[in-house]
mmCIF file of C-alpha atoms and ligand atoms in Angstrom:
data_model
loop_
_atom_site.group_PDB
_atom_site.id
_atom_site.type_symbol
_atom_site.label_atom_id
_atom_site.label_comp_id
_atom_site.label_asym_id
_atom_site.label_seq_id
_atom_site.Cartn_x
_atom_site.Cartn_y
_atom_site.Cartn_z
ATOM 1 C CA MET S 1 0.000 0.000 0.000
ATOM 2 C CA PRO S 2 1.321 3.498 -0.786
ATOM 3 C CA ASP S 3 1.809 5.754 2.241
ATOM 4 C CA GLU S 4 -0.858 8.176 3.273
ATOM 5 C CA ALA S 5 -0.146 11.715 2.011
ATOM 6 C CA PRO S 6 0.926 14.201 4.712
ATOM 7 C CA ARG S 7 -1.926 16.381 5.988
ATOM 8 C CA LEU S 8 -1.577 20.116 5.390
ATOM 9 C CA ARG S 9 -3.477 22.937 7.048
ATOM 10 C CA TYR S 10 -6.039 24.520 4.766
ATOM 11 C CA SER S 11 -7.876 27.796 4.939
ATOM 12 C CA HIS S 12 -10.060 29.063 2.115
ATOM 13 C CA PRO S 13 -7.908 31.486 0.097
ATOM 14 C CA LEU S 14 -10.923 33.662 -0.762
ATOM 15 C CA ALA S 15 -12.631 33.551 2.639
ATOM 16 C CA CYS S 16 -14.699 36.667 3.403
ATOM 17 C CA GLY S 17 -17.625 37.908 5.475
ATOM 18 C CA ASP S 18 -21.247 36.948 4.799
ATOM 19 C CA GLU S 19 -22.221 40.164 3.052
ATOM 20 C CA GLU S 20 -19.334 39.950 0.618
ATOM 21 C CA SER S 21 -20.031 36.244 0.121
ATOM 22 C CA VAL S 22 -23.682 36.855 -0.789
ATOM 23 C CA GLU S 23 -22.646 39.611 -3.197
ATOM 24 C CA ARG S 24 -20.068 37.344 -4.859
ATOM 25 C CA ALA S 25 -22.623 34.568 -5.280
ATOM 26 C CA ARG S 26 -25.081 37.004 -6.869
ATOM 27 C CA ARG S 27 -22.394 38.324 -9.181
ATOM 28 C CA LEU S 28 -21.342 34.838 -10.237
ATOM 29 C CA ALA S 29 -24.933 33.830 -11.006
ATOM 30 C CA GLU S 30 -25.247 36.954 -13.143
ATOM 31 C CA ASP S 31 -21.884 36.504 -14.884
ATOM 32 C CA LEU S 32 -22.264 32.792 -15.571
ATOM 33 C CA GLY S 33 -25.929 33.327 -16.429
ATOM 34 C CA GLY S 34 -24.776 35.559 -19.298
ATOM 35 C CA ARG S 35 -22.991 32.669 -20.983
ATOM 36 C CA ARG S 36 -24.428 31.382 -24.224
ATOM 37 C CA SER S 37 -23.186 28.721 -26.608
ATOM 38 C CA VAL S 38 -22.119 30.464 -29.772
ATOM 39 C CA ARG S 39 -21.790 29.087 -33.304
ATOM 40 C CA SER S 40 -20.129 31.974 -35.081
ATOM 41 C CA PHE S 41 -16.732 33.200 -34.092
ATOM 42 C CA SER S 42 -14.708 36.251 -35.136
ATOM 43 C CA ASP S 43 -11.184 35.828 -36.434
ATOM 44 C CA ARG S 44 -9.828 37.780 -33.449
ATOM 45 C CA PRO S 45 -7.041 35.649 -32.015
ATOM 46 C CA ILE S 46 -7.064 34.408 -28.444
ATOM 47 C CA ALA S 47 -4.500 36.305 -26.370
ATOM 48 C CA ALA S 48 -1.475 34.288 -25.272
ATOM 49 C CA GLY S 49 -1.854 32.549 -21.938
ATOM 50 C CA ILE S 50 -5.640 32.475 -21.596
ATOM 51 C CA LEU S 51 -6.126 28.872 -22.701
ATOM 52 C CA GLU S 52 -3.213 27.724 -20.542
ATOM 53 C CA GLN S 53 -4.683 29.433 -17.459
ATOM 54 C CA CYS S 54 -8.216 28.178 -18.133
ATOM 55 C CA ILE S 55 -6.996 24.606 -18.568
ATOM 56 C CA THR S 56 -4.971 24.964 -15.375
ATOM 57 C CA ALA S 57 -8.196 26.053 -13.660
ATOM 58 C CA ALA S 58 -10.054 23.044 -15.126
ATOM 59 C CA GLY S 59 -7.256 20.751 -13.957
ATOM 60 C CA SER S 60 -7.970 21.774 -10.357
ATOM 61 C CA ALA S 61 -11.354 20.025 -10.496
ATOM 62 C CA PRO S 62 -12.116 17.372 -7.892
ATOM 63 C CA SER S 63 -11.746 13.834 -9.224
ATOM 64 C CA GLY S 64 -12.236 10.260 -8.078
ATOM 65 C CA ALA S 65 -9.276 9.296 -5.827
ATOM 66 C CA ASN S 66 -7.566 12.442 -7.189
ATOM 67 C CA ARG S 67 -6.636 10.546 -10.367
ATOM 68 C CA GLN S 68 -7.259 13.641 -12.527
ATOM 69 C CA PRO S 69 -8.447 11.471 -15.413
ATOM 70 C CA TRP S 70 -8.469 14.091 -18.137
ATOM 71 C CA HIS S 71 -6.382 15.326 -21.017
ATOM 72 C CA PHE S 72 -6.969 18.485 -23.030
ATOM 73 C CA VAL S 73 -5.672 18.886 -26.567
ATOM 74 C CA VAL S 74 -5.621 22.481 -27.835
ATOM 75 C CA VAL S 75 -5.867 22.583 -31.622
ATOM 76 C CA THR S 76 -4.977 25.785 -33.479
ATOM 77 C CA ASP S 77 -3.241 24.247 -36.515
ATOM 78 C CA PRO S 78 -5.445 25.016 -39.578
ATOM 79 C CA ASP S 79 -4.794 21.639 -41.198
ATOM 80 C CA LEU S 80 -5.789 19.719 -38.055
ATOM 81 C CA LYS S 81 -8.892 21.897 -37.644
ATOM 82 C CA ARG S 82 -9.860 21.155 -41.244
ATOM 83 C CA ARG S 83 -9.417 17.416 -40.767
ATOM 84 C CA ILE S 84 -11.557 17.532 -37.622
ATOM 85 C CA ARG S 85 -14.249 19.509 -39.475
ATOM 86 C CA VAL S 86 -14.332 17.045 -42.370
ATOM 87 C CA ALA S 87 -14.553 14.022 -40.058
ATOM 88 C CA ALA S 88 -17.166 15.642 -37.779
ATOM 89 C CA GLU S 89 -19.334 16.716 -40.720
ATOM 90 C CA ALA S 90 -19.255 13.181 -42.139
ATOM 91 C CA GLU S 91 -20.624 11.836 -38.812
ATOM 92 C CA GLU S 92 -23.156 14.651 -38.524
ATOM 93 C CA GLN S 93 -24.448 14.101 -42.062
ATOM 94 C CA ALA S 94 -25.211 10.496 -41.162
ATOM 95 C CA PHE S 95 -26.787 11.691 -37.901
ATOM 96 C CA TYR S 96 -29.096 14.298 -39.422
ATOM 97 C CA ALA S 97 -29.908 12.169 -42.482
ATOM 98 C CA GLY S 98 -31.270 9.235 -40.543
ATOM 99 C CA ARG S 99 -29.160 7.934 -37.685
ATOM 100 C CA ALA S 100 -30.849 10.283 -35.212
ATOM 101 C CA PRO S 101 -34.282 9.212 -34.003
ATOM 102 C CA GLU S 102 -37.133 11.571 -35.027
ATOM 103 C CA GLU S 103 -37.664 12.604 -31.394
ATOM 104 C CA TRP S 104 -34.051 13.761 -31.090
ATOM 105 C CA LEU S 105 -34.233 15.798 -34.295
ATOM 106 C CA GLU S 106 -37.411 17.439 -32.971
ATOM 107 C CA ALA S 107 -35.605 18.353 -29.749
ATOM 108 C CA LEU S 108 -32.830 19.994 -31.787
ATOM 109 C CA ALA S 109 -35.143 21.885 -34.154
ATOM 110 C CA PRO S 110 -35.435 25.005 -31.926
ATOM 111 C CA LEU S 111 -31.636 25.276 -31.890
ATOM 112 C CA GLY S 112 -31.410 25.277 -35.679
ATOM 113 C CA THR S 113 -28.359 22.995 -35.754
ATOM 114 C CA ASP S 114 -27.400 21.037 -38.851
ATOM 115 C CA ALA S 115 -24.544 18.943 -40.231
ATOM 116 C CA ASP S 116 -22.586 21.992 -41.371
ATOM 117 C CA LYS S 117 -19.820 22.797 -38.878
ATOM 118 C CA PRO S 118 -17.831 25.737 -40.329
ATOM 119 C CA PHE S 119 -16.917 26.925 -36.818
ATOM 120 C CA LEU S 120 -14.624 23.908 -36.461
ATOM 121 C CA GLU S 121 -12.371 25.623 -38.992
ATOM 122 C CA HIS S 122 -13.139 29.286 -38.361
ATOM 123 C CA ALA S 123 -12.814 29.433 -34.581
ATOM 124 C CA PRO S 124 -9.247 30.155 -33.493
ATOM 125 C CA ALA S 125 -9.030 27.134 -31.191
ATOM 126 C CA LEU S 126 -10.632 23.791 -30.489
ATOM 127 C CA ILE S 127 -10.091 22.067 -27.163
ATOM 128 C CA ALA S 128 -10.617 18.326 -27.445
ATOM 129 C CA VAL S 129 -11.351 16.933 -23.993
ATOM 130 C CA PHE S 130 -10.374 13.325 -23.404
ATOM 131 C CA ALA S 131 -11.403 11.054 -20.553
ATOM 132 C CA ARG S 132 -8.316 9.114 -19.547
ATOM 133 C CA ARG S 133 -9.531 5.712 -18.461
ATOM 134 C CA TRP S 134 -6.226 4.555 -17.006
ATOM 135 C CA ASP S 135 -2.630 5.699 -16.506
ATOM 136 C CA HIS S 136 0.636 3.828 -16.249
ATOM 137 C CA SER S 137 2.804 3.989 -13.137
ATOM 138 C CA GLU S 138 6.554 4.543 -13.388
ATOM 139 C CA THR S 139 6.986 0.777 -13.269
ATOM 140 C CA GLY S 140 4.559 0.310 -16.151
ATOM 141 C CA GLU S 141 1.599 -1.013 -14.171
ATOM 142 C CA ARG S 142 -1.873 0.123 -15.103
ATOM 143 C CA ILE S 143 -3.327 2.622 -12.606
ATOM 144 C CA LYS S 144 -7.089 2.424 -12.439
ATOM 145 C CA HIS S 145 -9.165 5.606 -12.521
ATOM 146 C CA TYR S 146 -12.476 6.099 -10.739
ATOM 147 C CA TYR S 147 -15.596 8.084 -11.582
ATOM 148 C CA VAL S 148 -13.990 9.080 -14.850
ATOM 149 C CA GLN S 149 -17.116 10.489 -16.545
ATOM 150 C CA GLU S 150 -18.139 12.466 -13.467
ATOM 151 C CA SER S 151 -14.635 13.868 -12.953
ATOM 152 C CA VAL S 152 -14.163 14.887 -16.583
ATOM 153 C CA GLY S 153 -17.650 16.391 -16.625
ATOM 154 C CA ILE S 154 -16.824 18.575 -13.619
ATOM 155 C CA ALA S 155 -13.464 19.635 -15.112
ATOM 156 C CA THR S 156 -15.126 20.492 -18.416
ATOM 157 C CA GLY S 157 -17.758 22.584 -16.637
ATOM 158 C CA MET S 158 -15.015 24.469 -14.855
ATOM 159 C CA LEU S 159 -13.240 24.980 -18.187
ATOM 160 C CA VAL S 160 -16.381 26.390 -19.818
ATOM 161 C CA ALA S 161 -16.883 28.735 -16.837
ATOM 162 C CA ALA S 162 -13.230 29.839 -16.838
ATOM 163 C CA LEU S 163 -13.302 30.590 -20.572
ATOM 164 C CA HIS S 164 -16.531 32.556 -20.256
ATOM 165 C CA LEU S 165 -15.262 34.561 -17.291
ATOM 166 C CA SER S 166 -12.100 35.320 -19.329
ATOM 167 C CA GLY S 167 -14.263 36.892 -22.032
ATOM 168 C CA LEU S 168 -14.190 34.012 -24.529
ATOM 169 C CA SER S 169 -17.135 32.148 -25.998
ATOM 170 C CA THR S 170 -17.482 28.425 -26.478
ATOM 171 C CA LEU S 171 -19.584 25.872 -28.234
ATOM 172 C CA THR S 172 -19.863 22.463 -26.655
ATOM 173 C CA HIS S 173 -19.742 20.143 -29.628
ATOM 174 C CA THR S 174 -20.374 16.418 -29.354
ATOM 175 C CA PRO S 175 -19.980 14.798 -32.738
ATOM 176 C CA SER S 176 -21.126 11.228 -32.377
ATOM 177 C CA PRO S 177 -19.345 8.898 -32.628
ATOM 178 C CA MET S 178 -16.132 10.841 -32.058
ATOM 179 C CA ARG S 179 -13.482 8.157 -32.141
ATOM 180 C CA PHE S 180 -12.000 10.122 -35.076
ATOM 181 C CA LEU S 181 -10.772 12.727 -32.587
ATOM 182 C CA ALA S 182 -8.488 10.204 -30.903
ATOM 183 C CA GLU S 183 -7.143 9.142 -34.295
ATOM 184 C CA ILE S 184 -6.551 12.608 -35.756
ATOM 185 C CA LEU S 185 -5.002 13.820 -32.486
ATOM 186 C CA ASP S 186 -2.881 10.691 -31.955
ATOM 187 C CA ARG S 187 -4.160 9.878 -28.491
ATOM 188 C CA PRO S 188 -3.155 6.688 -26.673
ATOM 189 C CA ALA S 189 -5.720 3.878 -26.190
ATOM 190 C CA SER S 190 -6.389 5.114 -22.630
ATOM 191 C CA ASP S 191 -7.878 8.391 -23.882
ATOM 192 C CA GLN S 192 -11.548 8.370 -24.837
ATOM 193 C CA PRO S 193 -12.940 11.463 -26.584
ATOM 194 C CA PHE S 194 -15.320 13.255 -24.191
ATOM 195 C CA LEU S 195 -16.282 16.356 -26.121
ATOM 196 C CA LEU S 196 -14.952 19.101 -28.318
ATOM 197 C CA LEU S 197 -15.033 22.725 -27.128
ATOM 198 C CA VAL S 198 -14.932 25.332 -29.857
ATOM 199 C CA VAL S 199 -13.327 28.482 -28.446
ATOM 200 C CA GLY S 200 -12.892 32.078 -29.541
ATOM 201 C CA HIS S 201 -14.464 35.508 -29.502
ATOM 202 C CA ALA S 202 -18.086 35.604 -30.561
ATOM 203 C CA ALA S 203 -18.557 37.167 -34.001
ATOM 204 C CA ALA S 204 -19.904 40.727 -33.883
ATOM 205 C CA ASP S 205 -23.051 39.519 -35.663
ATOM 206 C CA ALA S 206 -23.422 36.278 -33.684
ATOM 207 C CA THR S 207 -26.985 35.291 -32.867
ATOM 208 C CA VAL S 208 -28.306 32.728 -30.401
ATOM 209 C CA PRO S 209 -31.694 31.005 -30.196
ATOM 210 C CA GLY S 210 -34.150 32.636 -27.799
ATOM 211 C CA ILE S 211 -34.350 29.867 -25.276
ATOM 212 C CA ARG S 212 -35.325 30.110 -21.629
ATOM 213 C CA ARG S 213 -33.466 28.803 -18.612
ATOM 214 C CA LYS S 214 -35.377 26.814 -16.048
ATOM 215 C CA SER S 215 -36.198 28.834 -12.929
ATOM 216 C CA LEU S 216 -34.654 28.063 -9.543
ATOM 217 C CA PRO S 217 -37.759 26.198 -8.254
ATOM 218 C CA GLU S 218 -37.659 24.044 -11.381
ATOM 219 C CA ILE S 219 -34.068 22.985 -10.853
ATOM 220 C CA ALA S 220 -33.730 22.966 -7.069
ATOM 221 C CA THR S 221 -35.595 21.710 -4.020
ATOM 222 C CA PHE S 222 -34.760 23.083 -0.590
ATOM 223 C CA ARG S 223 -35.941 21.019 2.330
HETATM 224 N N1 IYR N 1 -23.995 16.398 -32.445
HETATM 225 C C1 IYR N 1 -24.967 17.031 -33.330
HETATM 226 C C2 IYR N 1 -26.329 17.058 -32.774
HETATM 227 C C3 IYR N 1 -26.565 17.838 -31.555
HETATM 228 C C4 IYR N 1 -26.972 17.173 -30.421
HETATM 229 C C5 IYR N 1 -27.298 17.858 -29.291
HETATM 230 I I1 IYR N 1 -27.987 16.829 -27.700
HETATM 231 C C6 IYR N 1 -27.212 19.271 -29.271
HETATM 232 O O1 IYR N 1 -27.548 19.975 -28.121
HETATM 233 C C7 IYR N 1 -26.814 19.951 -30.412
HETATM 234 C C8 IYR N 1 -26.482 19.201 -31.548
HETATM 235 C C9 IYR N 1 -24.461 18.434 -33.742
HETATM 236 O O2 IYR N 1 -23.484 18.905 -33.200
HETATM 237 O O3 IYR N 1 -25.080 19.054 -34.602
#
């Protein structure tokens, strides 16, 4: 058995009084509530360092047994973006032309999505998120990971929030199936594609569907 890690004292680095805390919570709800998924991006580049910091923030997510079972691949190379677009559109064409059940297509209708994915090429960056199902120890043994989907989901949520709070927009794209991502990006067998985040500045003429968010009583029960 490996030794227990030493215990360190912890105090919340952002601790504050109640009034300040309530105000911060309100502000966060407002700021994160202003996030929308965007499908048209400007060609304004992403300033150096933002993606690195946002991924660092995502990498601080809690994870099963602290295995940190995620890997993020940042794609800015135009040729790789084009290959990802071509492969994703091929899957999406099959999806929209018949693989998707009628009920699913009806659910998507209000969003106006289709098999055309120009943003995969036009956005300045794609972040492919991989769920790492196992690691190898220094001696080559397989290290098992726990709660991989939950952990990667939390990390991805933190990444989306960090990017939004940094002033960038994202689209959460889930081409299905997305095995092609692992192939194009040369990932090892341990890495399972989780989703593709399209990242950049929203185009000046970007539009979003007029959808409504569920109210607090619809999403929460206090008892
Ligand atoms: N992956 C397809 C379909 C799609 C599915 C869901 I669920 C969405 O919220 C949006 C789209 C596509 O990207 O078009």
